[in-house]
Coordinates of C-alpha atoms and ligand atoms in Angstrom, one line a residue:
X1 CA 4.8 -12.7 -13.1
X2 CA 8.1 -12.3 -15.0
X3 CA 6.6 -9.5 -17.2
X4 CA 5.4 -7.4 -14.2
X5 CA 6.8 -3.8 -14.2
X6 CA 6.5 -1.5 -11.2
X7 CA 6.3 2.2 -12.3
X8 CA 4.7 5.5 -11.5
X9 CA 0.9 5.8 -12.0
X10 CA -0.5 8.0 -14.7
X11 CA -3.9 9.6 -15.0
X12 CA -4.8 7.0 -17.7
X13 CA -4.3 4.2 -15.1
X14 CA -7.0 5.6 -12.8
X15 CA -9.9 3.7 -14.2
X16 CA -8.2 0.4 -13.7
X17 CA -6.9 1.4 -10.3
X18 CA -10.4 2.4 -9.2
X19 CA -11.6 -1.1 -10.3
X20 CA -9.0 -2.8 -8.1
X21 CA -9.9 -0.4 -5.3
X22 CA -13.6 -1.3 -5.5
X23 CA -13.0 -5.1 -5.5
X24 CA -10.5 -4.8 -2.6
X25 CA -12.2 -2.6 0.0
X26 CA -15.6 -2.2 1.6
X27 CA -15.2 1.6 1.6
X28 CA -13.2 2.2 -1.6
X29 CA -11.6 5.6 -2.3
X30 CA -13.6 7.5 -4.8
X31 CA -12.1 8.3 -8.2
X32 CA -11.7 12.0 -7.2
X33 CA -9.5 11.1 -4.2
X34 CA -7.4 8.7 -6.2
X35 CA -6.9 11.5 -8.8
X36 CA -5.9 13.9 -6.0
X37 CA -3.3 11.4 -4.8
X38 CA -1.6 11.5 -8.2
X39 CA -0.4 15.0 -7.2
X40 CA -0.2 14.6 -3.4
X41 CA 1.8 11.4 -3.7
X42 CA 4.0 12.3 -6.6
X43 CA 6.6 9.6 -7.1
X44 CA 5.0 7.4 -4.5
X45 CA 1.8 6.4 -6.3
X46 CA 2.9 3.2 -8.0
X47 CA 1.3 0.6 -10.2
X48 CA 2.2 -2.9 -11.2
X49 CA 1.8 -3.3 -15.0
X50 CA 1.4 -6.5 -16.9
X51 CA 1.6 -5.2 -20.4
X52 CA -1.3 -2.6 -20.7
X53 CA -3.1 -4.1 -17.7
X54 CA -2.7 -2.6 -14.2
X55 CA -2.8 -5.5 -11.8
X56 CA -1.9 -3.6 -8.6
X57 CA -1.2 -0.3 -7.1
X58 CA 0.1 1.4 -3.9
X59 CA 0.1 5.0 -2.6
X60 CA 2.5 6.4 0.0
X61 CA 3.3 9.8 1.4
X62 CA 6.2 11.1 3.4
X63 CA 5.4 12.8 6.7
X64 CA 7.7 14.9 8.9
X65 CA 10.5 14.0 6.4
X66 CA 11.2 10.7 8.3
X67 CA 8.2 8.5 8.1
X68 CA 6.6 6.9 5.2
X69 CA 2.8 6.4 5.4
X70 CA 1.4 3.6 3.3
X71 CA -2.0 5.1 2.3
X72 CA -3.2 2.1 0.3
X73 CA -2.0 -1.1 -1.4
X74 CA -4.0 -3.6 -3.3
X75 CA -3.5 -6.1 -6.1
X76 CA -6.2 -7.3 -8.5
X77 CA -8.1 -10.2 -6.9
X78 CA -7.3 -12.7 -9.7
X79 CA -3.5 -12.2 -9.4
X80 CA -3.2 -12.2 -5.6
X81 CA -0.6 -14.5 -4.1
X82 CA 1.7 -14.3 -7.1
X83 CA 4.2 -11.7 -5.7
X84 CA 2.7 -8.4 -7.0
X85 CA 1.9 -6.9 -3.5
X86 CA 5.5 -7.7 -2.4
X87 CA 7.0 -6.0 -5.5
X88 CA 4.9 -2.9 -4.9
X89 CA 5.7 -2.8 -1.2
X90 CA 9.4 -3.3 -1.8
X91 CA 9.6 -0.4 -4.4
X92 CA 7.5 1.9 -2.2
X93 CA 9.8 1.2 0.8
X94 CA 12.9 1.8 -1.4
X95 CA 11.5 5.2 -2.5
X96 CA 10.7 6.1 1.1
X97 CA 14.2 5.2 2.2
X98 CA 15.7 7.2 -0.7
X99 CA 13.7 10.2 0.4
X100 CA 15.2 10.0 4.0
X101 CA 12.5 8.0 5.8
X102 CA 13.7 5.9 8.7
X103 CA 10.5 3.9 9.0
X104 CA 7.2 3.2 7.3
X105 CA 3.8 2.5 8.8
X106 CA 0.2 1.8 7.9
X107 CA -3.3 1.2 9.3
X108 CA -5.0 -2.2 8.7
X109 CA -8.4 -3.4 9.7
X110 CA -8.0 -5.8 12.7
X111 CA -10.1 -8.4 10.8
X112 CA -8.0 -8.2 7.6
X113 CA -5.9 -11.3 8.5
X114 CA -4.5 -11.7 5.0
X115 CA -3.0 -8.2 4.9
X116 CA -1.8 -8.4 8.6
X117 CA 0.1 -11.7 7.7
X118 CA 1.4 -10.1 4.5
X119 CA 2.8 -7.1 6.5
X120 CA 4.0 -9.3 9.4
X121 CA 6.0 -11.5 7.0
X122 CA 7.6 -8.3 5.7
X123 CA 8.8 -7.1 9.1
X124 CA 5.9 -4.9 10.1
X125 CA 4.8 -5.1 13.7
X126 CA 1.6 -4.0 15.4
X127 CA 2.4 -1.1 17.7
X128 CA -1.1 0.1 18.6
X129 CA -4.8 -0.2 18.0
X130 CA -6.9 2.7 16.6
X131 CA -10.4 2.2 17.9
X132 CA -13.2 3.0 15.4
X133 CA -10.6 3.9 12.8
X134 CA -12.7 2.5 10.0
X135 CA -16.1 3.4 11.5
X136 CA -18.1 2.4 14.6
X137 CA -16.6 -0.8 16.1
X138 CA -14.3 -1.2 13.1
X139 CA -10.8 -1.0 14.7
X140 CA -7.5 -0.7 13.0
X141 CA -4.0 -1.8 13.9
X142 CA -1.1 0.5 13.3
X143 CA 1.9 -1.6 11.9
X144 CA 5.4 -0.2 11.7
X145 CA 8.6 -1.3 10.0
X146 CA 11.9 0.2 11.0
X147 CA 14.3 0.6 8.1
X148 CA 17.4 0.7 10.4
X149 CA 19.6 -2.3 9.6
X150 CA 17.4 -3.2 6.6
X151 CA 19.4 -4.6 3.8
X152 CA 18.1 -4.4 0.2
X153 CA 18.0 -0.7 -0.2
X154 CA 20.7 0.4 -2.5
Ligands
COA1 C1 -2.5 -7.6 1.0 C2 -2.3 -7.7 -0.6 C3 -2.0 -6.3 -1.1 C4 -1.2 -8.6 -0.9 O1 -1.0 -8.6 -2.3 P1 -0.5 -9.9 -3.1 O2 -0.3 -9.5 -4.5 O3 -1.4 -11.1 -2.8 O4 0.9 -10.1 -2.4 P2 2.0 -11.3 -2.6 O5 1.5 -12.2 -3.7 O6 3.3 -10.6 -2.8 O7 2.1 -12.0 -1.2 C5 0.9 -12.5 -0.7 C6 1.2 -13.9 -0.2 O8 1.3 -14.8 -1.3 C7 2.5 -15.6 -1.2 N1 2.9 -15.9 -2.5 C8 3.5 -15.0 -3.4 N2 3.8 -15.7 -4.6 C9 3.4 -16.9 -4.4 C10 3.3 -18.0 -5.3 N3 3.8 -18.0 -6.5 N4 2.8 -19.2 -4.8 C11 2.3 -19.2 -3.5 N5 2.2 -18.2 -2.7 C12 2.8 -17.1 -3.1 C13 3.4 -14.7 -0.5 O9 4.5 -15.4 0.2 C14 2.5 -14.0 0.5 O10 2.3 -14.9 1.7 P3 2.3 -14.3 3.1 O11 1.3 -13.2 3.1 O12 2.0 -15.4 4.0 O13 3.7 -13.7 3.4 C15 -3.6 -8.3 -1.2 O14 -4.0 -9.4 -0.5 C16 -4.8 -7.3 -1.4 O15 -4.9 -6.6 -2.3 N6 -5.7 -7.4 -0.4 C17 -6.9 -6.5 -0.5 C18 -6.6 -5.1 -0.2 C19 -6.0 -5.0 1.2 O16 -6.5 -5.5 2.2 N7 -4.9 -4.2 1.3 C20 -4.2 -3.9 2.5 C21 -4.9 -2.8 3.2 S1 -4.1 -2.3 4.6

């Protein structure tokens, strides 16, 4: 954990990111979309590195200049619950805030209890349900965190 570095993702990281993506989601983003996000989410596509190894990643985009949308976040299954997701989320939020965002939000599968708890414990709250967001009868919660009054952003 002590040697984990959060930094921008590079094209050379994509293979390892895709592997984490595939072990983390039922409908993983294809390599081509991850590659497109390198440009679309410049400065907001982050990886957690342990030496040469990528052990987690997250992607964000800024919408309407004020809201940060967390497109995806995942850590490698063998390193979960060691603080990597938190480091990634913290750094993404710090960058959103620096770019002028006043809040961040995301969609999460209503059955993804681990992720819902993860976000809840980091001040995200469910504000609505998006029915069939992930496909037929696969609903999503929208969770939001307001940055107003947040400490920790320098
Ligand atoms: C959600 C996800 C990104 C969290 O990543 P993570 O690397 O496990 O995150 P952390 O280790 O920082 O925190 C996870 C939990 O482990 C706990 N934890 C962290 N370090 C710990 C340690 N050393 N010992 C025990 N528990 C620890 C945290 O307190 C946290 O608990 P909480 O969720 O009850 O608050 C990860 O579970 C994941 O990749 N899931 C699959 C993909 C996914 O569903 N992504 C979200 C899509 S919306």
